[in-house]
XYZ file of C-alpha atoms in Angstrom:
756
model
C 169.920 39.281 -49.660
C 166.915 38.329 -47.731
C 165.934 34.680 -47.035
C 162.539 33.158 -47.549
C 161.033 29.966 -45.923
C 157.973 27.902 -46.503
C 155.456 27.526 -43.693
C 152.629 25.084 -43.443
C 149.159 26.162 -42.423
C 147.575 23.786 -39.855
C 144.543 23.408 -42.006
C 146.730 21.078 -44.216
C 146.514 18.267 -41.561
C 142.782 18.222 -41.685
C 142.844 18.487 -45.507
C 145.303 15.650 -45.976
C 143.451 13.526 -43.351
C 140.357 13.596 -45.467
C 142.122 13.414 -48.958
C 144.771 10.859 -48.271
C 142.773 8.542 -46.061
C 139.368 7.836 -47.650
C 137.636 6.269 -44.654
C 138.214 5.023 -41.137
C 138.700 1.444 -42.169
C 141.550 2.330 -44.472
C 143.127 4.515 -41.715
C 143.045 1.601 -39.254
C 144.553 -0.808 -41.749
C 147.482 1.718 -42.348
C 148.197 1.810 -38.613
C 148.403 -1.978 -38.370
C 150.708 -2.018 -41.478
C 153.023 0.472 -39.623
C 153.287 -2.134 -36.764
C 154.225 -4.805 -39.377
C 156.895 -2.464 -40.832
C 158.306 -2.010 -37.302
C 159.034 -5.726 -37.048
C 156.256 -6.367 -34.586
C 155.407 -10.011 -34.069
C 152.021 -9.163 -32.618
C 149.614 -6.300 -32.677
C 146.420 -5.924 -30.706
C 143.536 -3.735 -32.032
C 140.718 -2.798 -29.653
C 137.682 -0.766 -30.773
C 135.325 0.257 -27.969
C 131.989 1.918 -28.882
C 131.227 5.341 -27.344
C 127.657 6.576 -27.088
C 126.709 9.043 -29.876
C 130.266 9.538 -31.194
C 133.036 7.530 -32.795
C 134.622 4.688 -30.821
C 137.790 4.665 -28.778
C 140.625 2.899 -30.626
C 143.785 1.282 -29.302
C 146.540 -0.166 -31.540
C 149.257 -1.838 -29.476
C 152.331 -3.588 -31.054
C 155.646 -5.067 -29.785
C 157.739 -3.718 -32.673
C 161.047 -1.940 -32.409
C 159.347 1.376 -31.246
C 160.850 4.837 -31.824
C 163.441 6.745 -29.950
C 162.832 10.485 -29.216
C 164.986 11.423 -32.225
C 163.185 9.074 -34.476
C 159.785 10.473 -33.366
C 161.067 13.959 -34.187
C 162.787 12.972 -37.426
C 160.152 10.653 -38.856
C 156.759 10.667 -37.083
C 156.629 14.382 -36.554
C 157.799 15.209 -39.988
C 155.198 15.414 -42.753
C 155.812 13.315 -45.848
C 159.105 11.734 -44.611
C 160.798 9.463 -47.088
C 162.220 7.076 -44.559
C 160.447 4.035 -45.907
C 161.593 4.805 -49.395
C 165.294 4.967 -48.184
C 164.833 1.821 -46.151
C 162.427 -0.467 -48.095
C 162.872 -3.452 -45.702
C 162.510 -3.721 -42.009
C 165.726 -3.972 -39.876
C 165.183 -7.269 -38.043
C 163.182 -9.594 -40.239
C 163.633 -8.052 -43.683
C 159.931 -7.532 -44.280
C 159.073 -5.471 -47.383
C 157.668 -2.255 -45.948
C 154.048 -1.761 -46.733
C 153.961 2.018 -46.411
C 155.999 4.755 -48.174
C 154.218 8.059 -47.900
C 154.552 8.959 -44.207
C 150.790 9.297 -43.669
C 150.500 7.559 -40.302
C 149.730 10.667 -38.319
C 146.982 11.517 -40.916
C 145.403 8.128 -40.254
C 145.275 9.009 -36.551
C 143.713 12.405 -37.486
C 141.118 10.557 -39.524
C 140.142 8.287 -36.655
C 139.603 10.814 -33.921
C 140.265 14.351 -32.506
C 142.491 13.094 -29.672
C 145.586 10.911 -29.832
C 148.107 9.635 -27.251
C 151.253 8.250 -28.747
C 153.531 6.126 -26.457
C 156.551 4.417 -27.853
C 159.469 2.539 -26.372
C 162.783 1.899 -28.137
C 165.999 0.238 -27.066
C 168.897 2.649 -27.590
C 172.395 1.100 -28.045
C 175.488 3.171 -27.483
C 178.598 1.865 -29.298
C 182.259 2.561 -28.597
C 184.844 3.604 -31.137
C 185.331 0.036 -32.198
C 181.622 -0.330 -32.882
C 181.068 -2.668 -29.987
C 178.185 -2.285 -27.633
C 179.122 -0.005 -24.754
C 175.815 0.101 -22.983
C 172.064 0.282 -23.781
C 168.913 1.683 -22.240
C 165.248 2.107 -22.963
C 163.782 5.382 -24.134
C 160.057 5.901 -23.642
C 158.364 8.902 -25.334
C 154.813 9.894 -24.749
C 153.016 12.761 -26.653
C 149.465 14.087 -26.396
C 147.858 15.325 -29.645
C 144.780 17.522 -29.841
C 144.030 17.946 -33.481
C 141.565 20.785 -32.728
C 144.509 22.970 -31.770
C 145.846 22.850 -35.327
C 143.515 25.598 -36.509
C 143.466 27.205 -39.953
C 145.648 30.311 -40.047
C 148.236 28.912 -37.749
C 151.649 27.458 -38.694
C 151.777 23.735 -38.032
C 155.326 24.089 -36.956
C 154.407 26.580 -34.130
C 151.764 24.346 -32.412
C 153.166 23.136 -29.027
C 152.371 19.570 -28.033
C 152.617 18.181 -24.537
C 154.966 15.312 -24.129
C 157.920 13.839 -22.258
C 160.847 11.317 -22.790
C 162.139 9.129 -19.969
C 165.016 6.717 -19.838
C 165.038 3.291 -18.097
C 167.326 0.250 -17.745
C 164.245 -1.949 -18.289
C 161.542 -1.789 -20.901
C 159.502 -3.441 -23.580
C 159.901 -2.008 -27.082
C 156.754 -1.251 -28.990
C 154.207 1.470 -29.792
C 150.804 2.192 -28.464
C 148.327 4.526 -30.226
C 145.203 5.569 -28.308
C 142.668 7.555 -30.406
C 139.296 8.918 -29.490
C 136.998 11.853 -29.887
C 135.590 11.463 -33.370
C 132.471 13.515 -33.800
C 130.613 10.819 -35.750
C 130.574 7.049 -35.926
C 131.592 5.984 -39.428
C 132.242 2.322 -38.622
C 130.121 -0.128 -40.648
C 130.001 -3.969 -41.019
C 131.333 -3.947 -44.667
C 134.168 -1.856 -43.450
C 135.197 -4.382 -40.708
C 135.080 -6.980 -43.491
C 137.426 -4.873 -45.550
C 139.834 -4.517 -42.609
C 139.880 -8.250 -42.102
C 140.547 -8.972 -45.690
C 143.309 -6.376 -45.953
C 145.091 -7.714 -42.843
C 144.503 -11.337 -43.725
C 147.709 -11.675 -45.834
C 149.911 -10.217 -42.994
C 148.217 -12.380 -40.428
C 148.982 -15.491 -42.593
C 152.695 -14.672 -42.308
C 154.520 -17.167 -40.170
C 157.939 -18.761 -40.087
C 159.499 -16.938 -42.993
C 163.271 -16.656 -43.446
C 164.711 -13.885 -45.577
C 168.466 -13.991 -46.525
C 170.527 -11.787 -44.217
C 167.806 -11.346 -41.606
C 166.472 -13.065 -38.534
C 163.773 -15.722 -39.102
C 160.340 -13.947 -39.172
C 158.238 -15.715 -36.630
C 155.011 -14.214 -38.100
C 152.571 -11.413 -37.376
C 149.807 -12.191 -34.874
C 146.915 -9.808 -35.145
C 144.298 -9.769 -32.301
C 141.258 -7.924 -33.448
C 138.585 -7.016 -30.962
C 135.736 -4.984 -32.481
C 131.915 -5.250 -32.217
C 130.237 -6.574 -35.362
C 133.459 -7.902 -36.947
C 132.678 -11.063 -38.859
C 136.061 -12.618 -37.971
C 135.114 -12.577 -34.402
C 137.317 -11.658 -31.400
C 140.859 -13.163 -31.327
C 143.864 -14.007 -33.342
C 143.258 -13.043 -37.011
C 145.430 -15.856 -38.254
C 143.394 -18.396 -36.491
C 140.168 -16.862 -37.774
C 141.660 -16.831 -41.294
C 142.245 -20.549 -41.084
C 138.675 -20.963 -39.835
C 137.459 -18.942 -42.961
C 138.797 -21.507 -45.385
C 136.761 -24.424 -46.698
C 137.773 -26.594 -43.816
C 140.111 -26.994 -40.826
C 141.581 -30.375 -39.996
C 143.070 -31.023 -36.637
C 144.864 -34.299 -35.625
C 146.852 -35.740 -32.771
C 148.618 -39.030 -32.192
C 147.350 -40.478 -28.896
C 149.267 -42.597 -26.404
C 148.362 -45.742 -28.330
C 149.787 -44.460 -31.589
C 146.420 -43.788 -33.214
C 145.718 -40.604 -35.205
C 142.615 -38.883 -33.870
C 141.430 -36.512 -36.618
C 138.676 -33.880 -36.628
C 137.411 -31.792 -39.584
C 135.140 -28.779 -39.519
C 134.298 -27.759 -43.060
C 131.589 -26.090 -45.260
C 128.835 -28.358 -46.473
C 129.468 -31.162 -43.960
C 127.041 -30.145 -41.226
C 127.469 -28.324 -37.965
C 129.180 -31.175 -36.032
C 132.822 -31.901 -36.767
C 133.643 -35.092 -38.737
C 136.034 -37.447 -36.911
C 138.038 -40.542 -37.625
C 140.410 -42.677 -35.530
C 143.069 -44.709 -37.239
C 144.358 -48.107 -36.154
C 147.704 -47.841 -34.185
C 150.266 -47.074 -36.742
C 152.070 -43.948 -35.513
C 153.542 -45.400 -32.243
C 156.927 -43.557 -32.724
C 155.568 -40.115 -32.892
C 153.053 -40.096 -29.962
C 151.994 -36.506 -29.158
C 152.502 -35.170 -32.639
C 149.634 -32.879 -33.798
C 148.649 -30.686 -36.621
C 146.261 -27.797 -37.476
C 145.735 -27.083 -41.217
C 143.283 -24.860 -43.085
C 142.345 -26.247 -46.536
C 142.016 -23.232 -48.830
C 140.672 -23.586 -52.303
C 140.652 -20.374 -54.450
C 136.917 -20.384 -55.280
C 135.084 -17.881 -53.065
C 131.990 -19.945 -52.865
C 133.914 -22.672 -50.921
C 134.914 -20.302 -48.097
C 133.193 -20.505 -44.780
C 133.619 -16.787 -44.203
C 133.955 -14.972 -47.654
C 133.694 -11.706 -45.850
C 137.004 -12.323 -44.166
C 138.726 -14.375 -46.889
C 138.400 -12.971 -50.486
C 139.416 -14.796 -53.653
C 142.172 -12.300 -54.256
C 143.312 -12.608 -50.608
C 143.471 -16.487 -50.960
C 145.622 -16.261 -54.038
C 148.036 -13.816 -52.233
C 148.108 -15.914 -49.035
C 148.747 -19.141 -51.003
C 151.589 -17.600 -52.964
C 153.245 -15.963 -49.994
C 152.516 -17.979 -46.863
C 150.892 -21.202 -48.028
C 152.374 -24.589 -47.195
C 152.418 -27.061 -44.390
C 155.305 -26.166 -42.006
C 156.871 -28.189 -39.164
C 157.578 -26.891 -35.685
C 160.099 -28.590 -33.444
C 159.627 -27.700 -29.772
C 157.700 -24.609 -30.940
C 160.329 -23.428 -33.369
C 160.028 -23.499 -37.229
C 162.025 -26.283 -38.868
C 163.172 -25.337 -42.314
C 162.734 -25.989 -45.193
C 159.338 -27.739 -44.563
C 156.500 -25.661 -45.934
C 158.634 -24.289 -48.661
C 159.031 -27.633 -50.357
C 156.968 -30.663 -51.215
C 157.949 -32.737 -48.154
C 154.692 -34.525 -48.084
C 154.797 -35.448 -51.914
C 151.482 -33.669 -52.499
C 152.686 -32.011 -55.755
C 154.305 -35.260 -56.985
C 151.075 -37.184 -56.482
C 149.052 -34.480 -58.095
C 151.330 -34.505 -61.173
C 150.867 -38.248 -61.481
C 147.141 -37.903 -61.021
C 147.135 -40.485 -58.212
C 143.510 -40.589 -57.029
C 143.599 -43.683 -54.828
C 144.505 -43.250 -51.178
C 147.646 -45.259 -50.254
C 146.203 -46.102 -46.904
C 143.788 -49.120 -47.015
C 141.721 -47.570 -44.077
C 141.177 -44.375 -46.080
C 140.299 -46.296 -49.249
C 137.642 -48.170 -47.296
C 136.417 -44.991 -45.799
C 136.134 -43.289 -49.164
C 134.249 -46.358 -50.534
C 131.646 -45.797 -47.687
C 130.727 -42.234 -48.872
C 127.870 -41.777 -51.271
C 128.836 -40.530 -54.749
C 132.540 -40.796 -54.072
C 134.611 -43.136 -56.333
C 137.298 -44.439 -53.866
C 139.826 -44.945 -56.732
C 139.480 -41.223 -57.687
C 138.845 -39.683 -54.360
C 142.032 -37.639 -54.159
C 142.007 -36.367 -57.747
C 140.800 -32.990 -56.465
C 143.750 -32.738 -54.013
C 144.876 -29.049 -53.824
C 148.408 -27.787 -54.336
C 150.720 -27.724 -51.411
C 150.464 -23.952 -51.289
C 146.687 -24.205 -50.633
C 147.144 -25.615 -47.199
C 147.696 -23.130 -44.380
C 149.109 -24.638 -41.178
C 151.689 -26.672 -39.368
C 152.651 -29.964 -37.839
C 153.989 -29.838 -34.219
C 156.823 -32.182 -33.088
C 158.843 -32.545 -29.906
C 162.277 -33.656 -28.761
C 160.726 -36.467 -26.632
C 160.026 -38.311 -29.899
C 162.911 -40.659 -29.919
C 164.450 -41.153 -33.393
C 163.204 -37.798 -34.723
C 166.554 -36.188 -35.161
C 167.263 -32.718 -36.575
C 170.153 -32.570 -38.990
C 173.386 -31.028 -37.780
C 172.789 -27.830 -39.945
C 169.185 -27.739 -38.509
C 167.869 -27.911 -42.038
C 165.208 -30.578 -41.635
C 165.204 -33.964 -39.969
C 167.322 -37.048 -40.636
C 165.465 -39.289 -43.222
C 164.610 -42.301 -41.169
C 161.643 -44.517 -40.127
C 160.386 -42.080 -37.558
C 160.358 -39.164 -39.942
C 158.572 -41.351 -42.508
C 155.981 -42.102 -39.872
C 155.593 -38.305 -39.269
C 154.948 -37.797 -43.033
C 152.499 -40.712 -43.085
C 150.597 -39.128 -40.097
C 150.345 -35.794 -41.791
C 149.198 -37.392 -45.143
C 146.701 -39.588 -43.392
C 144.964 -36.526 -41.885
C 145.214 -34.477 -45.069
C 144.021 -37.282 -47.356
C 141.109 -38.004 -45.070
C 140.071 -34.358 -45.163
C 140.403 -34.318 -48.924
C 138.204 -37.314 -49.281
C 135.517 -35.424 -47.485
C 136.208 -32.465 -49.808
C 135.625 -34.775 -52.704
C 132.279 -35.844 -51.061
C 131.400 -32.160 -50.739
C 132.143 -31.480 -54.390
C 130.189 -34.517 -55.539
C 127.216 -33.615 -53.317
C 127.137 -30.093 -54.727
C 127.153 -31.497 -58.287
C 124.342 -33.847 -57.418
C 122.372 -30.995 -55.929
C 122.859 -28.800 -59.023
C 121.657 -31.665 -61.248
C 118.618 -32.245 -59.094
C 117.827 -28.514 -59.142
C 117.903 -28.574 -63.010
C 115.638 -31.637 -63.085
C 113.202 -29.958 -60.723
C 113.028 -26.858 -62.905
C 112.196 -28.988 -66.019
C 109.680 -30.947 -63.921
C 108.010 -27.708 -62.881
C 107.527 -26.624 -66.514
C 106.065 -30.132 -67.362
C 104.053 -30.141 -64.087
C 105.377 -33.736 -63.609
C 108.205 -35.403 -61.743
C 110.676 -36.518 -64.498
C 113.812 -38.550 -64.292
C 116.763 -36.867 -65.843
C 117.176 -39.424 -68.633
C 113.462 -39.039 -69.583
C 113.321 -35.286 -69.970
C 113.434 -35.236 -73.758
C 110.679 -37.843 -74.336
C 108.501 -36.287 -71.675
C 108.943 -32.833 -73.218
C 107.951 -34.335 -76.579
C 104.804 -35.947 -75.108
C 103.944 -32.580 -73.536
C 104.234 -30.816 -76.821
C 102.264 -33.509 -78.629
C 99.290 -32.962 -76.329
C 99.478 -29.231 -76.642
C 99.614 -29.372 -80.482
C 96.681 -31.816 -80.553
C 94.653 -29.350 -78.441
C 95.597 -26.415 -80.679
C 94.696 -28.187 -83.888
C 91.049 -28.446 -82.796
C 90.679 -24.727 -83.586
C 92.379 -24.975 -87.023
C 89.879 -25.132 -90.051
C 89.270 -28.736 -90.993
C 90.505 -28.142 -94.557
C 93.909 -27.054 -93.247
C 94.193 -29.431 -90.406
C 95.832 -32.413 -92.147
C 98.678 -30.270 -93.574
C 99.370 -28.398 -90.258
C 99.185 -31.713 -88.374
C 101.712 -33.315 -90.684
C 104.186 -30.452 -90.381
C 103.921 -29.999 -86.606
C 104.090 -33.708 -85.826
C 106.953 -34.250 -88.257
C 108.949 -31.530 -86.452
C 108.080 -33.020 -83.053
C 109.020 -36.542 -84.141
C 112.407 -35.133 -85.414
C 113.090 -33.693 -81.949
C 112.006 -36.823 -80.127
C 114.002 -39.192 -82.384
C 117.064 -36.982 -81.988
C 116.703 -36.961 -78.211
C 116.212 -40.739 -77.919
C 119.172 -41.594 -80.266
C 121.320 -39.038 -78.379
C 120.516 -40.737 -75.110
C 121.409 -44.084 -76.425
C 124.578 -42.813 -77.946
C 125.725 -41.223 -74.707
C 124.987 -44.420 -72.811
C 127.293 -46.279 -75.167
C 129.994 -43.660 -75.076
C 130.171 -43.490 -71.307
C 131.307 -47.102 -71.329
C 134.082 -46.739 -73.826
C 135.408 -43.184 -73.882
C 137.638 -41.282 -71.511
C 136.215 -38.378 -69.589
C 137.968 -35.703 -71.568
C 137.278 -37.217 -74.993
C 133.675 -37.906 -74.039
C 133.240 -34.259 -73.195
C 134.276 -33.190 -76.687
C 132.176 -35.788 -78.350
C 129.158 -34.853 -76.266
C 129.708 -31.179 -77.152
C 129.546 -31.969 -80.906
C 126.409 -34.001 -80.646
C 124.679 -31.473 -78.466
C 125.662 -28.698 -80.875
C 124.078 -30.719 -83.696
C 120.927 -31.127 -81.657
C 120.752 -27.493 -80.822
C 121.012 -26.519 -84.512
C 117.973 -28.715 -85.139
C 116.163 -27.240 -82.155
C 116.715 -23.695 -83.452
C 115.500 -24.628 -86.935
C 112.403 -26.321 -85.533
C 111.674 -23.304 -83.320
C 111.802 -21.144 -86.295
C 109.424 -23.441 -88.179
C 106.878 -23.439 -85.387
C 107.087 -19.645 -85.134
C 106.411 -19.314 -88.846
C 103.466 -21.672 -88.619
C 102.008 -19.599 -85.783
C 101.309 -16.790 -88.277
C 98.420 -18.814 -89.701
C 96.677 -18.939 -86.287
C 94.836 -16.328 -84.321
C 94.216 -15.517 -80.692
C 95.241 -17.842 -77.943
C 96.376 -20.570 -80.452
C 98.928 -18.173 -81.967
C 100.244 -17.072 -78.623
C 100.606 -20.637 -77.488
C 102.649 -21.647 -80.519
C 104.751 -18.564 -80.164
C 105.383 -19.347 -76.607
C 106.424 -22.845 -77.482
C 108.874 -21.550 -80.072
C 110.225 -18.983 -77.613
C 110.744 -21.618 -75.025
C 112.634 -23.812 -77.455
C 114.852 -20.936 -78.450
C 115.560 -20.082 -74.809
C 116.497 -23.711 -74.133
C 118.876 -23.541 -77.127
C 120.550 -20.477 -75.797
C 121.028 -22.054 -72.314
C 122.663 -25.153 -73.693
C 124.734 -23.227 -76.170
C 126.272 -21.277 -73.307
C 127.065 -24.514 -71.561
C 128.995 -25.988 -74.433
C 130.706 -22.872 -75.617
C 134.454 -23.356 -76.309
C 134.326 -27.146 -75.791
C 135.311 -27.971 -79.354
C 133.915 -30.086 -82.153
C 134.237 -33.877 -82.762
C 132.483 -36.511 -84.797
C 130.080 -39.139 -83.535
C 130.156 -42.887 -83.003
C 127.923 -45.228 -84.856
C 124.678 -45.619 -82.953
C 124.641 -49.368 -83.640
C 126.812 -51.437 -81.270
C 127.386 -54.305 -83.623
C 130.743 -56.038 -83.917
C 132.160 -55.848 -87.440
C 135.266 -55.396 -89.660
C 136.161 -51.776 -89.914
C 138.127 -49.709 -92.467
C 141.160 -48.406 -90.537
C 142.241 -45.437 -92.732
C 138.693 -44.031 -92.905
C 138.385 -44.306 -89.111
C 141.776 -42.537 -88.598
C 140.866 -39.812 -91.034
C 137.608 -39.249 -89.348
C 139.211 -39.076 -85.887
C 141.948 -36.719 -87.070
C 139.347 -34.375 -88.494
C 137.942 -33.910 -85.015
C 141.165 -32.098 -84.129
C 141.205 -29.883 -87.207
C 141.093 -26.587 -85.381
C 143.870 -27.594 -83.025
C 146.019 -28.913 -85.918
C 145.712 -25.511 -87.758
C 146.353 -23.480 -84.549
C 149.515 -25.362 -83.656
C 150.750 -26.355 -87.120
C 150.527 -30.024 -86.243
C 151.154 -32.492 -89.159
C 149.123 -35.706 -88.715
C 150.286 -38.123 -91.366
C 148.388 -41.442 -91.759
C 149.462 -42.189 -95.336
C 151.319 -45.202 -93.855
C 148.027 -46.987 -93.490
C 147.287 -49.228 -96.504
C 144.085 -48.020 -98.164
C 142.452 -51.368 -98.096
C 143.326 -52.446 -94.543
C 140.514 -53.664 -92.325
C 140.529 -54.308 -88.519
C 138.304 -56.219 -86.260
C 135.817 -57.481 -85.654
C 135.041 -54.878 -82.955
C 132.511 -52.162 -82.295
C 133.140 -48.953 -84.301
C 132.970 -46.848 -81.067
C 135.760 -49.039 -79.568
C 137.993 -48.263 -82.564
C 137.282 -44.561 -82.247
C 138.046 -44.706 -78.482
C 141.490 -46.178 -79.163
C 142.375 -43.733 -81.902
C 141.035 -40.584 -80.129
C 142.675 -41.292 -76.829
C 146.126 -41.966 -78.330
C 145.926 -39.102 -80.869
C 144.700 -36.702 -78.144
C 147.789 -37.656 -75.944
C 150.054 -37.236 -78.933
C 148.714 -33.801 -79.700
C 149.223 -32.654 -76.104
C 152.785 -34.034 -76.171
C 153.866 -32.210 -79.410
C 152.327 -28.901 -78.167
C 154.159 -29.263 -74.925
C 157.395 -29.803 -76.687
C 157.050 -26.516 -78.397
C 159.151 -27.455 -81.522
C 158.367 -29.358 -84.746
C 154.964 -30.933 -84.309
C 154.648 -34.221 -86.274
C 152.500 -37.259 -85.612
C 152.700 -40.365 -87.752
C 150.140 -43.193 -87.847
C 151.102 -46.247 -89.861
C 149.928 -49.854 -90.000
C 150.955 -53.259 -91.202
C 149.586 -56.765 -91.133
C 151.703 -59.385 -89.280
C 150.180 -62.879 -89.744
C 146.610 -62.665 -88.690
C 146.962 -59.361 -86.756
C 147.292 -55.706 -87.550
C 149.902 -53.539 -85.847
C 149.023 -49.837 -85.694
C 151.997 -47.519 -84.806
C 151.581 -44.049 -83.431
C 154.752 -42.020 -83.366
C 155.252 -38.324 -82.414
C 157.832 -35.605 -81.843
C 156.501 -34.615 -78.429
C 158.094 -34.532 -75.061
C 158.522 -38.348 -74.902
C 158.296 -40.729 -72.034
C 161.052 -42.389 -70.024
C 161.162 -46.159 -70.343
C 160.653 -46.709 -66.621
C 157.080 -45.265 -67.041
C 156.053 -47.362 -70.133
C 153.752 -49.400 -67.942
C 152.739 -46.739 -65.367
C 150.743 -44.821 -67.992
C 148.344 -47.716 -68.471
C 147.446 -47.671 -64.779
C 144.068 -45.937 -64.147
C 144.269 -42.282 -63.069
C 147.957 -41.786 -63.915
C 148.012 -39.174 -66.720
C 151.526 -37.635 -66.262
C 153.852 -39.829 -64.324
C 156.860 -37.643 -64.869
C 155.005 -34.439 -63.795
C 156.087 -32.402 -66.798
C 153.359 -32.594 -69.515
C 150.872 -30.120 -68.122
C 153.436 -27.581 -66.885
C 154.916 -27.430 -70.456
C 151.437 -27.384 -71.990
C 150.652 -24.254 -69.842
C 153.896 -22.644 -71.214
C 153.338 -23.485 -74.929
C 149.506 -23.596 -75.323
C 147.263 -20.670 -75.917
C 145.360 -19.810 -72.644
C 142.137 -19.930 -74.610
C 142.689 -23.653 -75.306
C 143.357 -24.782 -71.732
C 139.778 -26.048 -71.468
C 140.547 -28.470 -74.209
C 143.617 -30.035 -72.516
C 142.481 -29.929 -68.898
C 144.760 -31.828 -66.510
C 143.979 -35.321 -67.819
C 141.745 -37.961 -66.297
C 144.356 -40.712 -66.293
C 141.863 -43.112 -67.857
C 142.556 -42.763 -71.563
C 145.306 -45.362 -72.083
C 143.796 -47.623 -69.490
C 140.636 -47.667 -71.638
C 142.607 -48.242 -74.820
C 144.341 -51.229 -73.281
C 141.166 -52.721 -71.901
C 139.449 -52.495 -75.296
C 142.474 -53.895 -77.136
C 142.817 -56.870 -74.845
C 139.027 -57.533 -74.760
C 139.421 -57.933 -78.584
C 142.425 -60.280 -78.208
C 144.907 -57.484 -78.944
C 147.231 -55.353 -76.929
C 148.783 -51.887 -76.654
C 152.286 -51.010 -75.469
C 154.897 -48.210 -75.532
C 158.028 -48.967 -77.461
C 161.472 -47.331 -77.633
C 161.092 -44.668 -80.381
C 163.301 -44.928 -83.462
C 165.484 -42.066 -84.678
C 163.591 -38.800 -85.418
C 160.718 -39.647 -83.019
C 160.299 -39.137 -79.288
C 157.452 -41.477 -78.475
C 156.126 -44.686 -80.105
C 152.953 -46.637 -79.034
C 151.741 -49.731 -80.820
C 148.299 -51.101 -80.916
C 147.730 -54.723 -81.898
C 144.276 -55.794 -83.249
C 142.824 -58.638 -85.219
């Protein structure tokens, strides 16, 4: 019986090079990934332009390299499955990034010529599997891809190469590629390379079970036109984030901090603390602050939103180095209590110097200046410590430092620098918000051809329309003028009155409602206004039919402008919910409690139905009155407590019941709110009344995220931490009080409000 064998035409190499590797930038990325898979701790990429043709490319790594046999078995074999059989690297346990064996096709895609030089340490074992001896094997091969011509068998093409052995050597692989007939390199391609390699460059100080600690992957990228610049890609990655904070403790124990960040000018911001870190002199840190929003990146071409998410998940965190070596577990945990403070919504800096600094910045509320603190994973960097710092003692198992006063000072130093940088980030956020508001005001002013304050936009627009209507009415027949004038000015007065009353109402609500509740109330009132605006626009458009020429066009333009305004505002308030309004009069009076509770509960009607929440207020006597107090104050109390109760029962995920009852005790009324939510530990009964603390146990919003519909997250937010503080302030201002009580059987939370 005759035997038959496959042969491979050399044209396949060219074909696969074009089909498997779409462009030169992808090809280069794959070669760097190969170095990562080979447990390299550093790789250097050099791209040198050549006149009229593609550039010369060098990729040099210090990985494990390949022995002669490995070159034959893996690199020289098309479509090898080596990475499928061995999905992790040998030394550091890195998940291998490649699995198709297309490295040589990437080289073919980048140029016609290739020199492969690789060095590997070969270890010879004896029968007892002990090391007998070792040597270094260096293999060098020259590839001329033009010699692989169509019609020839790829297995019959002879390549020039040699293998030598040496007692000394440095493992690693060098690929030198040149001879491309055209130059395909473009700026956007370099940006792609930078983004693709960014996650690997962020890798530093990882430990995987059963493998050596991974010191990281330093990528040096030297290419003309690359936005990341020349140098270490990890450093460039940190510089691409919103801001880079650097700090060092000087010989006097002062923290000298510097911040380079987007939106803060070209010169670094600096601060110098009073002497307070005298036990850790010489400590220093470098940290990149990495929000996820692309608009906040200093170099979005290098750091994409998707890349930031991946980097934060895999490599984010503030690590600690001791004499240059990674100290575990710092960086994988919350050693700086950043997550704990975020969960408690602590917005005020603990350091008095930083509080005073925050107070000096325009538009920054010092008591809330850290509310936008990012998660621990959104910081990319490390703190450096040294053995000459007396008292900074590593544990016997080398898992962290001994908890003592010196280590506490190290944590305080790191938080000082991070909190200071985050105060500046709050300033950046507030400045952008003010700029957006000013831009909107300028757009309106341009239409009105007049500089208008934000609060005066509605009356100014009304005055503008009044003048235009008066001018148009001159062309209406005198017999029809009174009727048209009555209709048009009636419509205009309705708009103007609505705008003025709306402004007064919002001024009142800002003083008594929490930020989250105010947003929902504002949405309801604006939605009502927009309904009127749409109706009036339709009325003006129908009236325009009776006019001719320029007058008709003018009215139609006014109606169209009003409709466009409605559409813009409708888009802004979409999905913010629906709530009732406060009384526009701020008079102090006796108020009917059951009616107020019923009206407040109705605001949550959609949420009640969605989550099957039972709100029972039948325990309030029908004729019970409370006060005297402002009606808006009573709503602020009910809405804030009811909103918290609804969040708690949704977060609990079980039976959702809320009970509101009331009784008169002597000259006062006690209003009891009870629910079956997640409850509150007694130790935090007073904490929740402190401003800016919305979740002292750090469990409410995590559980809400688990049990709430994602579409409703905008309704719950993360809490302002002001609601119960406002409730207590109102109650005490009216000679009452509010307090948490131990819940009775069948309930998990009980809050009592006492009013006159």
